[in-house]
């Protein structure tokens, strides 16, 4: 079983990105019964523990790896998770999240990127209808997740920020997490740089 996270920003960038964190991240976890490592429960004998620990020592993401080892059902409960605090921290988190998908689920990151390019194009071509539609969609996403946040009205500007940030995150090979700089060059090719 896994809870569904709802990430609440604590700096300007993470606040603007909240609607897309909800729709691209949280809703996907809820809808597809994916794992969020921050709140997952399983029995040790549900996985090949030795193989899992060997793989875990060679990668960075327990979330991504658990998704490969376990099948879960998300419970009907959303956990509020405050994130950010500094813009640089939010950028590093976006790089790490993107790299998790890149190495563990490349099709998912490619599909998300193409979908968001399409949404961005629509937002440029028809700004007013896109702004209304994105706001309504994100209000509905929040309703599905059981969260009431005013940040759904930021869905339109969030697309303009998220797409370039996603390109940046795909291009980067290093990120800071927990005070350490990592270089993630392959699914099981990770180096701690400092």
CSV table of C-alpha atoms in Angstrom, one decimal:
chain,number,residue,atom,x,y,z
A,1,UNK,CA,0.0,0.0,0.0
A,2,UNK,CA,1.2,3.5,-0.7
A,3,UNK,CA,-0.2,6.9,0.2
A,4,UNK,CA,-0.3,9.7,-2.4
A,5,UNK,CA,1.9,12.7,-1.7
A,6,UNK,CA,0.7,16.3,-2.4
A,7,UNK,CA,3.6,18.6,-2.5
A,8,UNK,CA,3.1,22.1,-1.0
A,9,UNK,CA,5.7,24.7,-2.0
A,10,UNK,CA,7.6,26.9,0.5
A,11,UNK,CA,9.4,29.1,-1.9
A,12,UNK,CA,8.1,31.0,-5.0
A,13,UNK,CA,9.2,28.4,-7.6
A,14,UNK,CA,7.8,25.4,-5.8
A,15,UNK,CA,4.5,27.3,-5.1
A,16,UNK,CA,4.1,28.1,-8.8
A,17,UNK,CA,4.9,24.5,-9.7
A,18,UNK,CA,2.3,23.0,-7.3
A,19,UNK,CA,-0.4,22.5,-9.9
A,20,UNK,CA,1.9,20.4,-12.1
A,21,UNK,CA,3.3,18.5,-9.2
A,22,UNK,CA,-0.3,17.5,-8.4
A,23,UNK,CA,-1.3,16.6,-11.9
A,24,UNK,CA,1.9,15.1,-13.3
A,25,UNK,CA,3.1,13.6,-10.0
A,26,UNK,CA,0.4,13.0,-7.4
A,27,UNK,CA,-2.5,12.2,-9.8
A,28,UNK,CA,-0.3,9.7,-11.7
A,29,UNK,CA,0.7,8.0,-8.4
A,30,UNK,CA,-3.0,7.8,-7.4
A,31,UNK,CA,-4.4,6.7,-10.8
A,32,UNK,CA,-1.7,4.2,-11.7
A,33,UNK,CA,-1.1,2.7,-8.2
A,34,UNK,CA,2.5,3.7,-8.2
A,35,UNK,CA,4.8,3.8,-5.2
A,36,UNK,CA,5.8,6.9,-3.3
A,37,UNK,CA,8.7,5.9,-1.1
A,38,UNK,CA,7.7,8.4,1.5
A,39,UNK,CA,4.8,6.3,2.6
A,40,UNK,CA,4.8,2.8,1.3
A,41,UNK,CA,4.1,-0.4,3.4
A,42,UNK,CA,5.1,-3.9,2.3
A,43,UNK,CA,6.4,-7.1,3.7
A,44,UNK,CA,10.0,-8.1,3.3
A,45,UNK,CA,9.1,-11.3,1.5
A,46,UNK,CA,7.1,-9.2,-1.1
A,47,UNK,CA,10.5,-8.5,-2.8
A,48,UNK,CA,13.8,-10.2,-3.4
A,49,UNK,CA,15.5,-8.4,-0.6
A,50,UNK,CA,19.0,-9.3,-1.5
A,51,UNK,CA,18.7,-8.3,-5.1
A,52,UNK,CA,16.8,-5.1,-4.1
A,53,UNK,CA,19.6,-4.1,-1.6
A,54,UNK,CA,22.3,-4.8,-4.2
A,55,UNK,CA,20.5,-2.6,-6.7
A,56,UNK,CA,19.8,0.1,-4.1
A,57,UNK,CA,23.6,0.4,-3.4
A,58,UNK,CA,24.1,1.2,-7.0
A,59,UNK,CA,21.4,3.8,-7.6
A,60,UNK,CA,20.0,6.9,-6.0
A,61,UNK,CA,16.2,6.4,-6.1
A,62,UNK,CA,14.5,4.1,-3.6
A,63,UNK,CA,11.1,5.2,-5.2
A,64,UNK,CA,12.1,4.2,-8.7
A,65,UNK,CA,13.6,1.0,-7.6
A,66,UNK,CA,10.7,0.0,-5.4
A,67,UNK,CA,8.4,0.6,-8.4
A,68,UNK,CA,10.3,-2.0,-10.3
A,69,UNK,CA,10.1,-4.5,-7.4
A,70,UNK,CA,6.6,-4.0,-6.0
A,71,UNK,CA,3.1,-3.8,-7.2
A,72,UNK,CA,1.0,-1.7,-4.8
A,73,UNK,CA,-2.4,-0.2,-4.4
A,74,UNK,CA,-2.6,3.4,-3.4
A,75,UNK,CA,-4.9,4.0,-0.4
A,76,UNK,CA,-7.5,6.7,-0.5
A,77,UNK,CA,-5.4,9.0,1.6
A,78,UNK,CA,-3.3,12.0,0.4
A,79,UNK,CA,-0.3,13.1,2.5
A,80,UNK,CA,0.6,16.8,2.5
A,81,UNK,CA,4.3,17.1,2.0
A,82,UNK,CA,5.9,20.6,2.4
A,83,UNK,CA,8.8,21.0,0.0
A,84,UNK,CA,11.3,23.7,-1.0
A,85,UNK,CA,12.2,26.7,1.0
A,86,UNK,CA,14.8,27.9,-1.4
A,87,UNK,CA,14.6,28.2,-5.2
A,88,UNK,CA,17.9,26.4,-5.7
A,89,UNK,CA,16.6,23.4,-3.6
A,90,UNK,CA,13.4,23.3,-5.8
A,91,UNK,CA,15.5,23.2,-9.0
A,92,UNK,CA,17.7,20.4,-7.6
A,93,UNK,CA,14.6,18.4,-6.6
A,94,UNK,CA,13.2,18.8,-10.1
A,95,UNK,CA,16.4,17.5,-11.5
A,96,UNK,CA,16.4,14.5,-9.2
A,97,UNK,CA,12.7,13.7,-9.9
A,98,UNK,CA,13.3,14.0,-13.6
A,99,UNK,CA,16.4,11.8,-13.5
A,100,UNK,CA,14.4,9.1,-11.5
A,101,UNK,CA,11.9,8.9,-14.3
A,102,UNK,CA,14.6,9.1,-17.0
A,103,UNK,CA,16.5,6.1,-15.7
A,104,UNK,CA,13.7,4.0,-14.3
A,105,UNK,CA,10.8,4.9,-16.6
A,106,UNK,CA,12.1,6.6,-19.8
A,107,UNK,CA,8.8,6.2,-21.6
A,108,UNK,CA,7.0,8.1,-18.8
A,109,UNK,CA,9.3,11.0,-18.9
A,110,UNK,CA,9.2,11.1,-22.7
A,111,UNK,CA,5.4,11.0,-22.7
A,112,UNK,CA,5.1,13.7,-20.0
A,113,UNK,CA,7.5,15.9,-21.9
A,114,UNK,CA,5.5,15.6,-25.2
A,115,UNK,CA,2.2,16.1,-23.5
A,116,UNK,CA,3.5,19.3,-21.8
A,117,UNK,CA,4.9,20.6,-25.0
A,118,UNK,CA,1.4,20.2,-26.5
A,119,UNK,CA,-0.1,22.0,-23.5
A,120,UNK,CA,2.5,24.8,-23.8
A,121,UNK,CA,1.8,25.2,-27.5
A,122,UNK,CA,-2.0,25.5,-26.7
A,123,UNK,CA,-1.2,28.0,-23.9
A,124,UNK,CA,0.7,30.2,-26.4
A,125,UNK,CA,-1.8,30.0,-29.2
A,126,UNK,CA,-5.0,30.4,-27.1
A,127,UNK,CA,-3.9,32.0,-23.8
A,128,UNK,CA,-7.3,32.8,-22.3
A,129,UNK,CA,-9.1,29.5,-23.0
A,130,UNK,CA,-5.9,27.6,-22.0
A,131,UNK,CA,-5.7,29.6,-18.7
A,132,UNK,CA,-9.4,28.8,-17.9
A,133,UNK,CA,-9.1,25.1,-18.9
A,134,UNK,CA,-5.8,24.5,-17.0
A,135,UNK,CA,-7.3,26.1,-13.9
A,136,UNK,CA,-10.5,24.0,-14.1
A,137,UNK,CA,-8.5,20.9,-14.7
A,138,UNK,CA,-6.2,21.5,-11.7
A,139,UNK,CA,-9.2,22.3,-9.5
A,140,UNK,CA,-10.6,18.9,-10.5
A,141,UNK,CA,-7.2,17.2,-9.8
A,142,UNK,CA,-7.2,18.8,-6.3
A,143,UNK,CA,-10.7,17.6,-5.8
A,144,UNK,CA,-9.8,14.0,-6.8
A,145,UNK,CA,-6.8,14.1,-4.4
A,146,UNK,CA,-9.0,15.7,-1.6
A,147,UNK,CA,-6.9,18.8,-1.3
A,148,UNK,CA,-8.1,22.4,-1.5
A,149,UNK,CA,-5.3,24.8,-2.6
A,150,UNK,CA,-5.6,28.2,-4.2
A,151,UNK,CA,-2.5,27.4,-6.2
A,152,UNK,CA,-4.6,25.7,-8.9
A,153,UNK,CA,-5.0,29.2,-10.3
A,154,UNK,CA,-1.3,29.1,-11.1
A,155,UNK,CA,-1.6,26.2,-13.5
A,156,UNK,CA,-1.3,28.4,-16.6
A,157,UNK,CA,2.0,30.2,-15.6
A,158,UNK,CA,3.2,26.8,-14.2
A,159,UNK,CA,3.3,25.3,-17.7
A,160,UNK,CA,5.6,28.1,-18.9
A,161,UNK,CA,8.0,27.4,-16.0
A,162,UNK,CA,7.8,23.6,-15.9
A,163,UNK,CA,8.6,22.9,-19.5
A,164,UNK,CA,11.9,24.8,-19.6
A,165,UNK,CA,12.8,23.4,-16.1
A,166,UNK,CA,12.1,19.9,-17.5
A,167,UNK,CA,14.5,20.4,-20.4
A,168,UNK,CA,17.1,21.7,-18.0
A,169,UNK,CA,16.6,18.7,-15.7
A,170,UNK,CA,17.0,16.3,-18.6
A,171,UNK,CA,20.2,18.0,-19.7
A,172,UNK,CA,21.8,18.0,-16.2
A,173,UNK,CA,23.8,15.1,-15.0
A,174,UNK,CA,24.4,16.2,-11.4
A,175,UNK,CA,22.1,17.2,-8.6
A,176,UNK,CA,22.3,17.9,-4.9
A,177,UNK,CA,20.3,15.8,-2.5
A,178,UNK,CA,20.8,15.7,1.2
A,179,UNK,CA,23.8,17.9,1.1
A,180,UNK,CA,25.7,15.7,-1.4
A,181,UNK,CA,26.3,16.2,-5.1
A,182,UNK,CA,25.5,13.1,-7.2
A,183,UNK,CA,26.3,12.3,-10.8
A,184,UNK,CA,23.8,9.9,-12.2
A,185,UNK,CA,25.1,8.6,-15.6
A,186,UNK,CA,23.1,5.4,-15.9
A,187,UNK,CA,20.4,3.5,-13.9
A,188,UNK,CA,23.2,1.8,-11.9
A,189,UNK,CA,26.0,4.2,-12.6
A,190,UNK,CA,25.9,6.8,-9.8
A,191,UNK,CA,28.8,8.7,-8.3
A,192,UNK,CA,29.0,10.9,-5.2
A,193,UNK,CA,31.0,13.9,-6.2
A,194,UNK,CA,31.3,15.5,-2.7
